[in-house]
C-alpha cells in the first residue's frame, strides 16, 4: 500500500546537545595508497550511540555536509565521515592507476570504517565504549549515495545487464540516499556512458530499508532523463522503502553539502531543515530507537499548510 503526505518541519526533535568532533582520525589502510582519514562527531555525553557512516559527493571531503552532520550529532547520533580518494583535498591525478576503480574504493572505505570502529572509539577522547555497533546506518549524497547504496544491496550491472559482486553489509540496518543517481545504459548521456561505466546500478537486490530523497528540479547533466532519474532507487528496489520528494530542490537539495557553499544553486534553509529532521526521524525508527518517530513525522506532514515536499512509502 502506498501512502502520500505533505512535508513540514514542524515536528518535535528535542533540544540539541553539546558535541565533540575530532579530525583527522587515521585508519591504517594497506593497499589503498594512503591511510583513510575520517571525521568523527558525537554527543559529548550519552551512551549506546547509534552510528551514521556518511559518504560525501564527488570531490567533497570529511569536512562537508555540516548542516546534516551537525544536526544528527546534536540529536543523538555519532557520525563518521571518511574522505574518499576523489576528494579535491587529495588532488589525485587523473592518470593515477587507482582512478578507474575509485567507485569500488569508496565502498571499501565505508566497510573499512565499520571494521575500524574500535580504533575510532579509541581516537576520540571519551568515546570509548559508547558506540552502539548493533545500530548502524549508512548515508550519502550524489556519488556518495550510490556508494552507500552498494552496502544496502545495490549492484553495478555489466554490459549485459548482469549484476556484479554483492557488496552489501549485514552490519548496516538502514540507509539514507540523497540525490542518488539512477539507472545507466540508455539513460546516460554519451559523456557519462564513456567516462563513468560504473554508473550502471541495479536496485533489484537493494533489500535493506532506506529513505530516498530527491529534488523535483534536479536535472542531471549525466542523464538524458529528468528529475525522476533520482527516484529509481525507490521505484526499482524491493519494498520497505520511502521516498521524500523535495519541491523546488536541485542537486544540493537546498544546501545540505555545507554552510554557504558556492555549489548550492537552490539555497533554501527550509528545505535543509525539512531534510535533516525527516532523515533524523526516519533513522530513529529504522534503527529501533523510537518506533513513534517516523509515524509522528508522517502525521505532521499531513498538517502542513505550505508543503515543502511529499513522502511516499511502500
Coordinates of C-alpha atoms in Angstrom, one line a residue:
X1 CA 0.0 0.0 0.0
X2 CA 1.3 3.5 -0.8
X3 CA 0.9 6.4 1.5
X4 CA 1.3 10.1 0.5
X5 CA 1.6 13.2 2.6
X6 CA 2.9 16.7 2.6
X7 CA 6.1 17.7 4.3
X8 CA 6.7 20.1 7.2
X9 CA 9.5 20.8 9.6
X10 CA 7.0 21.2 12.5
X11 CA 7.9 18.2 14.5
X12 CA 9.5 17.7 17.9
X13 CA 13.1 16.7 17.9
X14 CA 14.2 17.8 21.4
X15 CA 16.9 20.3 22.3
X16 CA 20.4 19.9 20.8
X17 CA 23.2 18.6 23.0
X18 CA 26.8 19.6 23.1
X19 CA 29.0 17.6 20.7
X20 CA 32.6 16.7 20.2
X21 CA 34.2 16.5 16.7
X22 CA 37.7 15.1 16.0
X23 CA 39.6 15.1 12.7
X24 CA 41.5 13.5 11.2
X25 CA 41.1 10.1 12.8
X26 CA 43.5 8.0 10.7
X27 CA 42.6 4.4 10.0
X28 CA 45.5 2.3 8.6
X29 CA 44.6 1.1 5.1
X30 CA 47.3 -1.0 3.5
X31 CA 46.9 -1.3 -0.3
X32 CA 44.8 1.9 -0.6
X33 CA 47.8 4.1 -1.4
X34 CA 47.3 6.1 1.7
X35 CA 45.6 5.7 5.0
X36 CA 41.9 6.5 5.4
X37 CA 41.2 9.8 7.2
X38 CA 37.8 10.4 8.8
X39 CA 36.0 13.0 10.9
X40 CA 34.2 11.6 13.9
X41 CA 31.4 13.7 15.6
X42 CA 29.4 12.5 18.6
X43 CA 27.4 13.9 21.5
X44 CA 29.7 14.9 24.4
X45 CA 27.7 12.7 26.8
X46 CA 25.2 9.8 26.4
X47 CA 26.0 6.2 25.7
X48 CA 24.8 3.5 23.2
X49 CA 25.1 6.0 20.4
X50 CA 23.7 4.8 17.0
X51 CA 26.2 5.3 14.2
X52 CA 25.8 7.0 10.8
X53 CA 28.6 6.4 8.3
X54 CA 28.3 9.2 5.6
X55 CA 29.8 9.1 2.1
X56 CA 30.4 12.5 0.5
X57 CA 29.7 13.6 -3.1
X58 CA 32.3 13.8 -5.8
X59 CA 35.3 16.0 -4.8
X60 CA 34.0 16.7 -1.3
X61 CA 35.6 15.5 1.9
X62 CA 35.1 14.7 5.6
X63 CA 34.7 18.5 6.2
X64 CA 31.5 18.8 4.2
X65 CA 27.8 18.3 5.0
X66 CA 27.8 20.2 8.2
X67 CA 24.0 21.1 8.0
X68 CA 23.3 17.3 8.2
X69 CA 26.1 16.0 10.3
X70 CA 25.9 18.7 13.0
X71 CA 22.1 18.2 13.4
X72 CA 22.3 14.4 13.5
X73 CA 25.1 14.6 16.1
X74 CA 23.4 17.2 18.3
X75 CA 20.4 15.0 18.4
X76 CA 21.9 11.7 19.4
X77 CA 23.9 10.1 16.6
X78 CA 27.6 9.5 16.2
X79 CA 28.5 10.5 12.6
X80 CA 31.7 9.2 10.8
X81 CA 32.7 10.9 7.6
X82 CA 35.5 9.4 5.5
X83 CA 37.4 11.3 2.9
X84 CA 37.4 9.3 -0.3
X85 CA 40.2 9.3 -2.9
X86 CA 38.3 11.5 -5.3
X87 CA 38.3 14.4 -2.8
X88 CA 39.8 17.6 -4.0
X89 CA 41.7 17.8 -0.8
X90 CA 43.8 14.8 -2.0
X91 CA 44.3 16.0 -5.6
X92 CA 44.6 12.6 -7.1
X93 CA 45.8 13.0 -10.7
X94 CA 43.5 11.6 -13.5
X95 CA 46.2 9.2 -14.6
X96 CA 46.6 7.6 -11.2
X97 CA 46.1 3.8 -11.5
X98 CA 43.5 3.9 -8.7
X99 CA 41.2 6.3 -10.6
X100 CA 39.2 3.8 -12.7
X101 CA 38.2 1.9 -9.5
X102 CA 37.6 4.8 -7.2
X103 CA 33.9 3.7 -7.1
X104 CA 35.0 0.4 -5.6
X105 CA 37.5 2.1 -3.3
X106 CA 34.7 4.3 -1.9
X107 CA 32.6 1.2 -1.0
X108 CA 35.7 -0.3 0.7
X109 CA 36.2 2.9 2.6
X110 CA 32.8 2.6 4.2
X111 CA 33.5 -1.0 5.1
X112 CA 36.9 -0.1 6.5
X113 CA 35.2 2.4 8.8
X114 CA 32.9 -0.4 10.0
X115 CA 35.9 -2.7 10.6
X116 CA 37.7 0.1 12.5
X117 CA 35.0 1.2 14.9
X118 CA 37.2 0.2 17.8
X119 CA 40.0 2.4 16.5
X120 CA 37.5 5.2 16.0
X121 CA 36.4 5.0 19.6
X122 CA 39.9 4.9 20.9
X123 CA 40.9 8.0 18.9
X124 CA 38.2 10.3 20.3
X125 CA 38.6 11.3 23.9
X126 CA 35.7 10.0 26.0
X127 CA 34.1 8.0 23.2
X128 CA 35.3 4.5 24.2
X129 CA 32.5 2.0 24.7
X130 CA 29.8 4.5 23.7
X131 CA 29.0 3.4 20.2
X132 CA 26.1 1.0 19.6
X133 CA 27.5 -1.3 16.9
X134 CA 24.2 -3.0 16.6
X135 CA 22.6 0.2 15.3
X136 CA 24.5 1.4 12.2
X137 CA 23.1 3.3 9.2
X138 CA 24.8 4.4 6.0
X139 CA 24.1 7.6 4.2
X140 CA 25.4 9.6 1.3
X141 CA 24.8 12.3 -1.2
X142 CA 25.1 12.1 -5.0
X143 CA 28.0 9.8 -5.8
X144 CA 28.2 9.1 -2.1
X145 CA 24.6 7.9 -2.2
X146 CA 25.5 5.4 -4.9
X147 CA 28.4 4.3 -2.8
X148 CA 26.1 3.9 0.2
X149 CA 23.5 2.1 -1.8
X150 CA 26.0 -0.7 -2.5
X151 CA 26.1 -1.5 1.2
X152 CA 22.3 -1.8 1.1
X153 CA 22.4 -4.3 -1.7
X154 CA 22.5 -2.3 -5.0
X155 CA 25.0 -3.7 -7.5
X156 CA 26.8 -2.5 -10.6
X157 CA 25.4 -4.1 -13.7
X158 CA 27.8 -5.3 -16.5
X159 CA 27.3 -4.6 -20.2
X160 CA 24.8 -7.4 -20.5
X161 CA 22.8 -6.2 -17.5
X162 CA 24.0 -8.9 -15.2
X163 CA 24.6 -7.8 -11.5
X164 CA 28.1 -7.7 -10.3
X165 CA 29.5 -8.6 -6.9
X166 CA 27.3 -8.3 -3.9
X167 CA 28.9 -5.7 -1.7
X168 CA 26.1 -5.4 0.8
X169 CA 27.0 -5.4 4.5
X170 CA 24.9 -7.1 7.2
X171 CA 26.1 -4.6 9.8
X172 CA 24.0 -1.9 8.1
X173 CA 20.4 -1.7 9.4
X174 CA 19.1 1.2 7.2
X175 CA 20.2 3.8 4.8
X176 CA 19.5 7.4 3.6
X177 CA 20.2 8.1 -0.1
X178 CA 20.2 11.8 -1.0
X179 CA 20.1 12.6 -4.7
X180 CA 21.2 9.0 -5.6
X181 CA 21.9 8.6 -9.4
X182 CA 19.5 6.3 -11.3
X183 CA 19.9 3.6 -13.9
X184 CA 22.6 3.6 -16.6
X185 CA 22.6 2.4 -20.2
X186 CA 20.3 4.4 -22.4
X187 CA 19.5 6.7 -19.5
X188 CA 23.0 8.2 -19.5
X189 CA 24.4 11.0 -21.7
X190 CA 27.2 9.9 -24.0
X191 CA 29.8 11.6 -21.8
X192 CA 28.6 9.8 -18.7
X193 CA 28.5 6.4 -20.5
X194 CA 32.1 6.9 -21.7
X195 CA 33.6 8.2 -18.5
X196 CA 31.6 6.5 -15.8
X197 CA 30.9 2.9 -16.8
X198 CA 30.3 2.0 -13.2
X199 CA 27.3 4.3 -13.2
X200 CA 25.0 1.4 -14.1
X201 CA 23.4 0.4 -10.8
X202 CA 20.8 -2.3 -10.4
X203 CA 18.4 -1.9 -7.4
X204 CA 16.5 -5.1 -7.7
X205 CA 18.5 -6.6 -4.8
X206 CA 18.7 -3.5 -2.6
X207 CA 16.7 -5.1 0.2
X208 CA 17.9 -3.1 3.2
X209 CA 15.3 -0.4 4.3
X210 CA 16.1 3.1 3.1
X211 CA 14.8 6.6 2.7
X212 CA 15.5 8.0 -0.8
X213 CA 15.5 11.9 -1.0
X214 CA 15.1 13.5 -4.4
X215 CA 14.6 17.1 -5.7
X216 CA 11.9 17.6 -8.2
X217 CA 14.1 20.1 -10.1
X218 CA 17.3 18.0 -10.0
X219 CA 18.2 17.9 -13.7
X220 CA 21.5 16.0 -14.1
X221 CA 24.0 16.6 -16.8
X222 CA 24.8 12.9 -16.6
X223 CA 21.3 11.6 -17.6
X224 CA 19.0 12.2 -20.6
X225 CA 16.1 11.8 -18.3
X226 CA 14.5 14.4 -15.9
X227 CA 14.4 14.6 -12.1
X228 CA 12.6 11.3 -11.9
X229 CA 16.0 9.6 -12.6
X230 CA 16.8 10.3 -9.0
X231 CA 13.8 8.2 -7.8
X232 CA 15.0 4.9 -9.4
X233 CA 16.4 3.6 -6.2
X234 CA 12.9 3.8 -4.7
X235 CA 10.9 2.7 -7.8
X236 CA 13.1 -0.2 -8.8
X237 CA 14.1 -1.7 -5.4
X238 CA 12.1 -4.2 -3.2
X239 CA 9.6 -2.8 -0.7
X240 CA 10.5 -1.4 2.7
X241 CA 11.5 2.0 1.2
X242 CA 10.3 5.6 1.5
X243 CA 10.7 8.4 -1.0
X244 CA 10.9 12.1 0.0
X245 CA 10.4 14.4 -3.0
X246 CA 11.5 17.9 -2.1
X247 CA 9.7 20.6 -4.0
X248 CA 11.8 23.1 -5.9
X249 CA 15.1 21.3 -4.9
X250 CA 18.0 20.8 -7.2
X251 CA 21.0 18.6 -6.7
X252 CA 22.2 20.3 -3.5
X253 CA 18.7 19.8 -2.0
X254 CA 18.6 23.4 -0.7
X255 CA 22.2 23.4 0.6
X256 CA 22.9 20.1 2.5
X257 CA 26.6 20.0 1.4
X258 CA 27.7 22.9 3.6
X259 CA 27.0 26.3 5.0
X260 CA 27.0 29.0 2.3
X261 CA 28.8 26.7 -0.2
X262 CA 29.2 28.1 -3.8
X263 CA 27.9 24.9 -5.5
X264 CA 24.5 25.3 -3.9
X265 CA 22.2 26.7 -6.7
X266 CA 18.9 26.3 -4.8
X267 CA 19.8 27.6 -1.3
X268 CA 16.8 27.3 0.9
X269 CA 17.1 26.9 4.7
X270 CA 13.6 25.5 4.9
X271 CA 14.4 22.6 2.6
X272 CA 17.5 21.8 4.6
X273 CA 15.6 21.9 7.8
X274 CA 13.0 19.6 6.3
X275 CA 15.6 17.0 5.2
X276 CA 17.6 16.9 8.3
X277 CA 14.5 16.5 10.6
X278 CA 12.9 13.9 8.4
X279 CA 16.1 11.9 8.0
X280 CA 16.6 12.0 11.8
X281 CA 13.0 10.8 12.4
X282 CA 13.4 8.0 9.8
X283 CA 16.6 6.7 11.2
X284 CA 15.3 6.9 14.8
X285 CA 12.6 4.4 13.8
X286 CA 14.5 2.3 11.3
X287 CA 17.3 1.7 13.8
X288 CA 14.8 0.7 16.5
X289 CA 15.4 3.7 18.8
X290 CA 11.9 5.1 18.7
X291 CA 9.0 3.4 16.9
X292 CA 6.9 6.5 17.0
X293 CA 9.4 9.0 15.5
X294 CA 8.8 8.3 11.8
X295 CA 5.0 7.8 12.2
X296 CA 4.8 11.0 14.1
X297 CA 6.8 12.8 11.4
X298 CA 4.5 11.4 8.8
X299 CA 1.4 12.5 10.8
X300 CA 2.8 16.0 11.0
X301 CA 3.3 16.1 7.2
X302 CA -0.4 16.0 6.5
X303 CA -1.0 19.1 8.6
X304 CA 1.4 21.3 6.6
X305 CA -0.2 24.4 5.2
X306 CA 2.5 25.2 2.7
X307 CA 4.2 21.9 1.9
X308 CA 7.9 21.7 1.0
X309 CA 7.7 18.1 -0.2
X310 CA 5.9 14.8 -0.4
X311 CA 6.5 11.4 1.1
X312 CA 5.6 8.0 -0.4
X313 CA 6.3 4.6 1.2
X314 CA 5.8 1.0 0.1

